[in-house]
Amino acid sequence: NAGVTQTPKFRVLKTGQSMTLLCAQDMNHEYMYWYRQDPGMGLRLIHYSVGEGTTAKGEVPDGYNVSRLKKQNFLLGLESAAPSQTSVYFCASSRQGGLWTQYFGPGTRLLVL
Amino acid sequence: GENVEQHPSTLSVQEGDSAVIKCTYSDSASNYFPWYKQELGKGPQLIIDIRSNVGEKKDQRIAVTLNKTAKHFSLHITETQPEDSAVYFCAASRDDKIIFGKGTRLHILP
């Protein structure tokens, strides 16, 4: 099992450009999450999904959109990137929500110039 | 909503000594408290967790304690080793999502 994988590993964007981060899991987990990690701020939840076809907002959803068309994939989109979105993005999945172990991907480092 | 405070933000201990990281939470309905370890360049990984019906849990050199009345929980690492150097996150949850503390960077000194 590959677990949770993220694509790409690193990306540089110019302000105003768009991009999509892909997360894939092969554990048949129902729940998937997108976090951002900034120095001194810990892990902050952007959006999450409780199952295929569902999405919900987390703590810091502004400027991001998500989609969960397939159970194994969770996409995070930036429509118009801003320097404030420079961060490390982590995807995670869990079997049945916040009371279960979350399995994290290796992260995507995004730099917005 | 839930708020999780974690202290200290940085901790340095001599190899072989013990390390303690403390967290407090605000939502009395939270009932699941995991701890994650993040090594450099990697995603966080669960190392131990505790549920609200238990006061203490131990796994080899790692232990976690929970005081529901005071709404705080702690991670204890004994006989620290170089491979314990990492960032540790506490978290609290009661439903679909978990709220993380800001993390503690643990340095093990030779």
XYZ file of N, CA and C in Angstrom:
669
model
N 0.834 -1.210 0.000
C 0.000 0.000 0.000
C 0.865 1.255 0.000
N 0.524 2.209 -0.871
C 1.266 3.459 -0.910
C 0.817 4.390 0.200
N -0.396 4.172 0.746
C -0.906 5.060 1.784
C -1.519 6.302 1.155
N -1.018 7.467 1.573
C -1.496 8.746 1.059
C -0.374 9.367 0.230
N -0.682 9.699 -1.008
C 0.309 10.327 -1.876
C -0.182 11.706 -2.296
N 0.753 12.612 -2.540
C 0.420 13.970 -2.945
C 1.234 14.355 -4.175
N 0.585 15.096 -5.070
C 1.228 15.574 -6.288
C 0.869 17.028 -6.494
N 1.821 17.939 -6.790
C 3.259 17.691 -6.873
C 3.923 17.787 -5.506
N 5.219 17.597 -5.435
C 5.960 17.749 -4.182
C 6.326 19.200 -3.933
N 6.571 19.949 -4.998
C 6.996 21.331 -4.885
C 6.520 22.100 -6.113
N 6.097 23.345 -5.873
C 5.622 24.158 -6.999
C 5.865 25.625 -6.686
N 6.242 26.368 -7.718
C 6.368 27.816 -7.619
C 5.320 28.443 -8.532
N 4.541 29.359 -7.975
C 3.506 30.046 -8.746
C 3.741 31.548 -8.707
N 3.232 32.228 -9.703
C 3.189 33.678 -9.668
C 1.821 34.100 -9.150
N 1.772 35.247 -8.510
C 0.502 35.772 -8.002
C -0.529 35.802 -9.126
N -1.716 35.285 -8.826
C -2.800 35.267 -9.794
C -2.921 33.978 -10.581
N -1.891 33.149 -10.574
C -1.971 31.885 -11.289
C -2.835 30.895 -10.508
N -3.259 29.868 -11.205
C -4.080 28.837 -10.568
C -3.358 27.494 -10.605
N -3.752 26.620 -9.706
C -3.191 25.277 -9.728
C -4.079 24.343 -8.914
N -3.870 23.055 -9.110
C -4.596 22.027 -8.374
C -3.611 21.062 -7.745
N -3.814 20.818 -6.445
C -3.031 19.822 -5.731
C -3.862 18.546 -5.655
N -3.198 17.427 -5.932
C -3.898 16.147 -5.930
C -3.481 15.299 -4.744
N -4.463 14.713 -4.090
C -4.224 13.769 -3.010
C -4.910 12.456 -3.357
N -4.201 11.358 -3.160
C -4.772 10.041 -3.426
C -4.474 9.104 -2.259
N -5.481 8.281 -1.888
C -5.279 7.290 -0.827
C -5.799 5.943 -1.286
N -5.099 4.900 -0.860
C -5.463 3.552 -1.294
C -5.916 2.687 -0.128
N -6.402 3.320 0.932
C -6.820 2.593 2.134
C -8.340 2.492 2.248
N -9.057 2.949 1.234
C -10.522 2.910 1.223
C -11.122 3.734 2.366
N -10.442 4.810 2.734
C -10.927 5.666 3.813
C -12.068 6.557 3.349
N -13.025 6.786 4.259
C -14.154 7.646 3.925
C -13.798 9.126 4.004
N -13.002 9.506 5.030
C -12.733 10.907 5.296
C -11.380 11.333 4.716
N -11.366 12.545 4.151
C -10.110 13.113 3.669
C -10.050 14.581 4.054
N -8.832 15.074 4.258
C -8.625 16.424 4.791
C -7.501 17.130 4.035
N -7.602 18.443 3.969
C -6.492 19.273 3.506
C -6.122 20.249 4.621
N -4.815 20.274 4.970
C -4.277 21.188 5.963
C -3.196 22.044 5.320
N -2.966 23.200 5.937
C -1.779 23.964 5.616
C -0.953 24.108 6.878
N 0.366 24.096 6.694
C 1.271 24.210 7.834
C 2.190 25.395 7.609
N 2.115 26.353 8.524
C 2.960 27.541 8.496
C 3.776 27.597 9.774
N 4.965 28.191 9.721
C 5.828 28.255 10.918
C 5.095 28.848 12.116
N 5.127 28.144 13.240
C 4.518 28.635 14.463
C 3.003 28.565 14.508
N 2.398 28.021 13.442
C 0.924 28.003 13.389
C 0.343 26.597 13.453
N 1.178 25.604 13.476
C 0.682 24.248 13.534
C 0.004 23.840 12.231
N -0.951 22.954 12.343
C -1.705 22.448 11.188
C -3.110 23.048 11.234
N -3.473 23.741 10.186
C -4.807 24.349 10.137
C -5.619 23.725 9.018
N -6.843 23.351 9.346
C -7.713 22.645 8.414
C -8.300 23.608 7.390
N -8.153 23.265 6.112
C -8.676 24.113 5.040
C -10.082 23.648 4.647
N -10.177 22.423 4.169
C -11.439 21.790 3.809
C -11.331 20.308 4.129
N -12.486 19.659 4.232
C -12.460 18.228 4.421
C -13.665 17.592 3.737
N -13.647 16.257 3.687
C -14.716 15.516 3.019
C -15.056 14.280 3.842
N -16.340 14.062 4.039
C -16.768 12.906 4.836
C -17.154 11.725 3.954
N -17.000 11.885 2.646
C -17.293 10.788 1.733
C -17.312 11.295 0.303
N -17.326 10.348 -0.640
C -17.350 10.705 -2.053
C -18.491 11.673 -2.349
N -18.169 12.744 -3.070
C -19.175 13.718 -3.462
C -19.508 14.770 -2.429
N -18.851 14.723 -1.248
C -19.120 15.703 -0.197
C -17.884 16.534 0.105
N -18.081 17.797 0.504
C -16.996 18.640 0.980
C -17.539 19.554 2.072
N -16.645 20.039 2.927
C -17.043 20.952 4.000
C -15.886 21.889 4.311
N -16.207 23.064 4.838
C -15.187 24.048 5.158
C -14.540 23.747 6.503
N -13.237 24.069 6.570
C -12.515 23.955 7.822
C -12.278 25.334 8.420
N -11.131 25.504 9.079
C -10.813 26.765 9.759
C -10.447 27.898 8.798
N -9.728 27.575 7.715
C -9.184 28.607 6.818
C -9.515 28.291 5.359
N -10.797 28.325 4.960
C -11.184 27.893 3.620
C -11.052 28.951 2.515
N -10.908 30.228 2.904
C -10.958 31.299 1.909
C -9.800 31.200 0.920
N -10.139 31.313 -0.389
C -9.123 31.266 -1.427
C -8.867 29.876 -1.967
N -9.565 28.869 -1.406
C -9.380 27.476 -1.823
C -10.722 26.853 -2.195
N -10.672 25.898 -3.143
C -11.834 25.073 -3.416
C -11.387 23.625 -3.475
N -12.325 22.711 -3.244
C -11.992 21.288 -3.217
C -13.053 20.493 -3.970
N -12.651 19.293 -4.363
C -13.612 18.376 -4.973
C -13.242 16.945 -4.625
N -14.277 16.121 -4.468
C -14.079 14.695 -4.129
C -15.006 13.877 -5.042
N -14.595 13.811 -6.303
C -15.401 13.102 -7.297
C -15.251 11.591 -7.158
N -14.074 11.140 -6.703
C -13.830 9.729 -6.477
C -13.429 9.540 -5.021
N -13.777 8.440 -4.436
C -13.509 8.186 -3.032
C -12.019 8.280 -2.714
N -11.180 7.852 -3.624
C -9.758 7.785 -3.338
C -9.019 9.092 -3.590
N -9.674 10.070 -4.203
C -8.992 11.319 -4.558
C -9.646 12.530 -3.928
N -8.804 13.485 -3.511
C -9.297 14.746 -2.947
C -8.435 15.856 -3.527
N -9.054 16.759 -4.293
C -8.323 17.803 -4.992
C -8.478 19.133 -4.275
N -7.381 19.870 -4.186
C -7.399 21.213 -3.616
C -7.012 22.199 -4.700
N -7.874 23.179 -4.957
C -7.633 24.151 -6.004
C -7.390 25.549 -5.463
N -6.445 26.236 -6.108
C -6.223 27.656 -5.848
C -6.567 28.373 -7.150
N -7.613 29.165 -7.145
C -8.063 29.801 -8.383
C -7.183 30.980 -8.769
N -6.748 31.760 -7.790
C -5.915 32.927 -8.035
C -4.934 33.047 -6.865
N -3.763 32.452 -7.040
C -2.820 32.327 -5.927
C -2.346 33.692 -5.412
N -2.167 33.761 -4.081
C -1.659 34.967 -3.422
C -0.435 34.594 -2.588
N 0.474 35.543 -2.359
C 1.663 35.239 -1.537
C 1.313 34.660 -0.163
N 0.148 35.037 0.385
C -0.268 34.520 1.696
C -0.569 33.015 1.656
N -0.652 32.467 0.456
C -0.901 31.031 0.334
C 0.388 30.218 0.216
N 1.516 30.896 0.329
C 2.799 30.204 0.431
C 2.781 29.383 1.708
N 2.970 28.082 1.579
C 2.827 27.205 2.733
C 3.221 25.787 2.339
N 3.179 24.902 3.320
C 3.283 23.469 3.043
C 1.893 22.876 3.240
N 1.419 22.166 2.250
C 0.067 21.614 2.283
C 0.127 20.106 2.502
N -0.649 19.664 3.474
C -0.717 18.237 3.774
C -2.133 17.732 3.562
N -2.212 16.577 2.953
C -3.461 15.846 2.827
C -3.441 14.714 3.844
N -4.610 14.361 4.359
C -4.711 13.245 5.291
C -6.011 12.502 5.032
N -6.039 11.249 5.435
C -7.277 10.482 5.341
C -7.475 9.703 6.631
N -8.735 9.402 6.924
C -9.025 8.557 8.086
C -10.218 7.674 7.770
N -10.314 6.590 8.519
C -11.341 5.603 8.242
C -12.744 6.164 8.431
N -12.957 6.837 9.585
C -14.296 7.329 9.888
C -14.273 8.616 10.697
N -13.481 9.594 10.282
C -13.594 10.887 10.926
C -12.559 11.187 11.984
N -12.819 12.214 12.780
C -11.832 12.749 13.700
C -11.505 11.869 14.883
N -12.267 10.811 15.108
C -11.998 9.935 16.234
C -11.133 8.749 15.842
N -10.636 8.782 14.613
C -9.785 7.712 14.092
C -8.438 8.286 13.680
N -7.451 7.425 13.568
C -6.105 7.837 13.157
C -6.153 8.526 11.805
N -5.462 9.663 11.716
C -5.308 10.331 10.434
C -3.956 9.944 9.853
N -3.973 9.575 8.566
C -2.753 9.202 7.854
C -2.411 10.342 6.897
N -1.218 10.878 7.061
C -0.825 12.048 6.301
C 0.030 11.681 5.093
N -0.093 12.500 4.050
C 0.803 12.413 2.917
C 2.112 13.122 3.215
N 3.056 13.116 2.268
C 4.363 13.711 2.493
C 4.406 15.229 2.357
N 3.327 15.837 1.873
C 3.266 17.284 1.774
C 3.608 17.820 0.395
N 3.074 19.016 0.125
C 3.394 19.787 -1.087
C 3.851 21.164 -0.637
N 5.062 21.514 -1.045
C 5.583 22.837 -0.689
C 5.237 23.799 -1.815
N 4.498 24.860 -1.500
C 4.047 25.834 -2.495
C 4.622 27.203 -2.183
N 5.231 27.791 -3.190
C 5.774 29.142 -3.070
C 5.071 30.028 -4.078
N 4.435 31.092 -3.582
C 3.742 32.032 -4.454
C 4.506 33.356 -4.456
N 4.976 33.737 -5.626
C 5.796 34.958 -5.735
C 4.959 36.167 -6.133
N -15.843 27.070 18.935
C -15.186 25.853 18.519
C -14.030 25.480 19.430
N -13.454 24.348 19.168
C -12.350 23.840 19.983
C -11.087 24.675 19.781
N -10.343 24.860 20.876
C -9.052 25.532 20.835
C -8.058 24.696 21.639
N -6.914 24.429 21.059
C -5.901 23.604 21.728
C -4.628 24.428 21.894
N -4.195 24.566 23.145
C -2.966 25.280 23.467
C -1.876 24.262 23.823
N -0.667 24.463 23.290
C 0.418 23.506 23.505
C 1.656 24.239 23.998
N 2.307 23.649 25.009
C 3.510 24.241 25.589
C 4.513 23.155 25.987
N 5.820 23.414 25.876
C 6.408 24.633 25.308
C 6.468 24.552 23.775
N 6.866 25.626 23.140
C 7.006 25.602 21.685
C 8.329 24.954 21.282
N 9.322 25.055 22.158
C 10.618 24.428 21.933
C 11.090 23.802 23.237
N 11.691 22.627 23.140
C 12.158 21.915 24.324
C 13.464 21.204 23.993
N 14.469 21.442 24.825
C 15.755 20.763 24.654
C 16.045 19.934 25.895
N 16.362 18.664 25.697
C 16.686 17.788 26.824
C 17.926 16.968 26.498
N 18.651 16.601 27.531
C 19.823 15.752 27.352
C 19.373 14.333 27.007
N 20.141 13.709 26.144
C 19.852 12.321 25.789
C 19.794 11.472 27.050
N 18.723 10.687 27.154
C 18.540 9.847 28.333
C 17.607 10.442 29.366
N 17.409 11.768 29.317
C 16.472 12.413 30.239
C 15.045 12.282 29.709
N 14.087 12.764 30.507
C 12.681 12.706 30.112
C 12.231 14.040 29.527
N 11.219 13.969 28.681
C 10.626 15.166 28.083
C 9.123 15.140 28.337
N 8.567 16.315 28.659
C 7.130 16.426 28.899
C 6.571 17.583 28.078
N 5.509 17.332 27.360
C 4.813 18.351 26.566
C 3.371 18.398 27.052
N 2.878 19.631 27.268
C 1.546 19.775 27.850
C 0.582 20.490 26.909
N -0.673 20.083 26.951
C -1.707 20.701 26.130
C -2.975 20.912 26.945
N -3.686 21.972 26.623
C -5.007 22.206 27.192
C -6.004 22.354 26.052
N -7.250 22.011 26.326
C -8.292 22.149 25.314
C -9.479 22.875 25.909
N -10.347 23.406 25.058
C -11.427 24.250 25.545
C -12.801 23.582 25.526
N -13.010 22.643 24.604
C -14.331 22.034 24.438
C -14.463 20.788 25.322
N -15.278 20.870 26.334
C -15.424 19.759 27.274
C -16.026 18.516 26.617
N -16.601 18.666 25.408
C -17.170 17.517 24.700
C -16.122 16.731 23.912
N -14.923 17.260 23.780
C -13.862 16.524 23.082
C -13.588 15.224 23.808
N -13.425 14.145 23.037
C -13.269 12.848 23.678
C -12.171 11.982 23.075
N -11.364 12.583 22.201
C -10.266 11.822 21.592
C -9.069 12.746 21.488
N -7.886 12.258 21.968
C -6.717 13.119 22.084
C -5.488 12.379 21.529
N -5.190 12.600 20.260
C -4.021 11.935 19.659
C -2.783 12.814 19.732
N -1.631 12.197 19.637
C -0.347 12.884 19.534
C 0.333 12.427 18.239
N 0.845 13.414 17.496
C 1.518 13.128 16.232
C 2.966 13.608 16.302
N 3.825 12.875 15.626
C 5.244 13.218 15.527
C 5.557 13.537 14.070
N 6.232 14.648 13.849
C 6.592 15.028 12.486
C 8.102 15.157 12.370
N 8.686 14.288 11.583
C 10.112 14.361 11.304
C 10.349 15.301 10.134
N 11.548 15.792 10.023
C 11.878 16.803 9.039
C 11.551 16.331 7.621
N 10.764 17.127 6.911
C 10.445 16.821 5.528
C 9.370 15.775 5.329
N 8.706 15.374 6.414
C 7.686 14.336 6.309
C 6.347 14.818 6.859
N 5.305 14.055 6.600
C 4.017 14.342 7.192
C 3.948 13.816 8.615
N 3.045 14.366 9.429
C 2.890 13.884 10.806
C 2.444 12.426 10.847
N 2.832 11.748 11.925
C 2.482 10.341 12.088
C 2.024 10.119 13.520
N 0.920 9.411 13.684
C 0.389 9.135 15.014
C 1.377 8.300 15.828
N 1.633 8.727 17.082
C 2.496 7.932 17.952
C 1.743 7.332 19.133
N 0.718 8.013 19.602
C -0.077 7.496 20.696
C -1.361 8.310 20.780
N -2.408 7.718 21.296
C -3.653 8.455 21.477
C -4.346 7.978 22.747
N -5.306 8.780 23.217
C -6.040 8.425 24.421
C -7.471 8.914 24.259
N -8.398 8.119 24.771
C -9.804 8.505 24.710
C -10.261 8.921 26.095
N -11.396 9.619 26.150
C -11.781 10.298 27.382
C -12.166 9.364 28.512
N -12.363 8.092 28.219
C -12.723 7.159 29.280
C -11.483 6.524 29.934
N -10.302 7.035 29.555
C -9.044 6.496 30.084
C -8.216 7.645 30.628
N -7.526 7.432 31.767
C -6.735 8.505 32.354
C -5.277 8.487 31.943
N -4.795 7.292 31.563
C -3.387 7.176 31.220
C -3.202 6.014 30.249
N -2.228 6.173 29.355
C -1.915 5.112 28.406
C -0.420 5.120 28.165
N 0.165 3.938 28.070
C 1.610 3.847 27.914
C 1.963 2.898 26.777
N 3.004 3.260 26.030
C 3.516 2.413 24.960
C 5.025 2.533 24.969
N 5.674 1.588 25.591
C 7.140 1.551 25.741
C 7.621 2.835 26.415
N 8.376 3.687 25.744
C 8.930 4.881 26.387
C 7.987 6.079 26.356
N 6.838 5.915 25.733
C 5.903 7.031 25.564
C 4.661 6.793 26.404
N 4.206 7.845 27.067
C 2.976 7.754 27.849
C 2.188 9.048 27.686
N 0.887 8.936 27.781
C 0.019 10.111 27.736
C -0.929 10.060 28.926
N -1.146 11.226 29.529
C -2.090 11.331 30.642
C -3.166 12.334 30.283
N -4.357 12.124 30.812
C -5.499 12.994 30.530
C -6.197 13.352 31.824
N -6.431 14.647 32.023
C -7.202 15.134 33.156
C -8.419 15.850 32.590
N -9.553 15.157 32.543
C -10.765 15.719 31.933
C -11.300 16.902 32.719
N -11.187 16.853 34.032
C -11.706 17.944 34.856
C -10.991 19.254 34.546
N -9.674 19.169 34.445
C -8.872 20.360 34.177
C -8.737 20.632 32.684
N -9.187 19.718 31.859
C -9.083 19.805 30.404
C -7.647 19.979 29.949
N -6.793 19.104 30.454
C -5.436 19.109 29.927
C -4.900 17.690 29.817
N -3.967 17.527 28.893
C -3.348 16.229 28.660
C -1.867 16.441 28.327
N -1.084 15.424 28.599
C 0.372 15.566 28.483
C 0.994 14.347 27.827
N 2.110 14.589 27.149
C 2.921 13.528 26.548
C 4.219 13.421 27.328
N 4.567 12.207 27.714
C 5.795 11.959 28.460
C 6.665 10.993 27.653
N 7.909 11.407 27.409
C 8.867 10.526 26.743
C 10.018 10.283 27.707
N 10.254 9.043 28.051
C 11.349 8.708 28.967
C 12.551 8.185 28.185
N 13.707 8.258 28.836
C 14.960 7.744 28.245
C 15.122 8.212 26.795
N 15.067 9.525 26.610
C 15.061 10.080 25.255
C 16.297 9.656 24.455
N 16.061 9.510 23.155
C 17.099 9.085 22.225
C 17.183 10.067 21.065
N 18.300 10.093 20.322
C 18.434 11.054 19.217
C 17.274 11.003 18.227
N 16.730 9.831 17.998
C 15.634 9.715 17.021
C 14.315 10.292 17.525
N 14.294 10.729 18.785
C 13.103 11.405 19.307
C 13.057 12.875 18.880
N 14.143 13.390 18.356
C 14.163 14.772 17.871
C 13.171 14.920 16.724
N 12.205 15.836 16.901
C 11.133 16.017 15.915
C 10.214 17.121 16.427
N 9.150 17.390 15.658
C 8.089 18.274 16.121
C 6.903 17.404 16.541
N 6.365 17.678 17.703
C 5.241 16.911 18.242
C 3.995 17.796 18.306
N 2.881 17.238 17.856
C 1.603 17.943 17.885
C 0.609 17.187 18.759
N -0.061 17.917 19.637
C -1.208 17.336 20.311
C -2.454 17.752 19.540
N -3.557 17.070 19.781
C -4.797 17.384 19.088
C -5.972 16.928 19.933
N -7.135 17.516 19.652
C -8.365 17.142 20.339
C -9.490 17.035 19.327
N -10.405 16.097 19.562
C -11.483 15.878 18.597
C -12.732 15.371 19.304
N -13.894 15.669 18.706
C -15.134 15.054 19.199
C -16.059 14.634 18.065
N -15.676 14.972 16.813
C -16.541 14.593 15.692
C -15.719 14.414 14.416
N -16.150 15.077 13.352
C -15.543 14.821 12.049
C -14.104 15.290 11.911
N -13.727 16.305 12.661
C -12.393 16.863 12.452
C -11.671 17.002 13.781
N -10.341 17.126 13.697
C -9.543 17.315 14.903
C -8.841 18.663 14.827
N -8.605 19.262 15.973
C -7.926 20.538 16.080
C -6.546 20.299 16.682
N -5.528 20.803 15.996
C -4.151 20.585 16.431
C -3.614 21.760 17.249
N -2.716 21.454 18.170
C -1.931 22.486 18.819
C -0.877 22.995 17.847
N -0.141 24.025 18.233
C 0.823 24.647 17.341
C 2.148 23.897 17.259
N 2.332 22.897 18.071
C 3.512 22.052 17.960
C 4.625 22.390 18.934
N 5.429 21.377 19.261
C 6.608 21.525 20.114
C 7.800 20.921 19.381
N 8.822 21.729 19.207
C 10.042 21.210 18.571
C 10.939 20.660 19.677
N 11.161 19.359 19.651
C 11.978 18.693 20.666
C 13.380 18.434 20.124
N 14.380 18.935 20.869
C 15.779 18.700 20.524
C 16.373 17.767 21.571
N 17.018 16.704 21.141
C 17.712 15.807 22.051
C 19.200 16.119 21.943
N 19.777 16.574 23.048
C 21.170 17.002 23.069
C 22.096 15.834 23.417
N 23.224 15.717 22.719
C 24.138 14.576 22.989
C 24.866 14.755 24.315
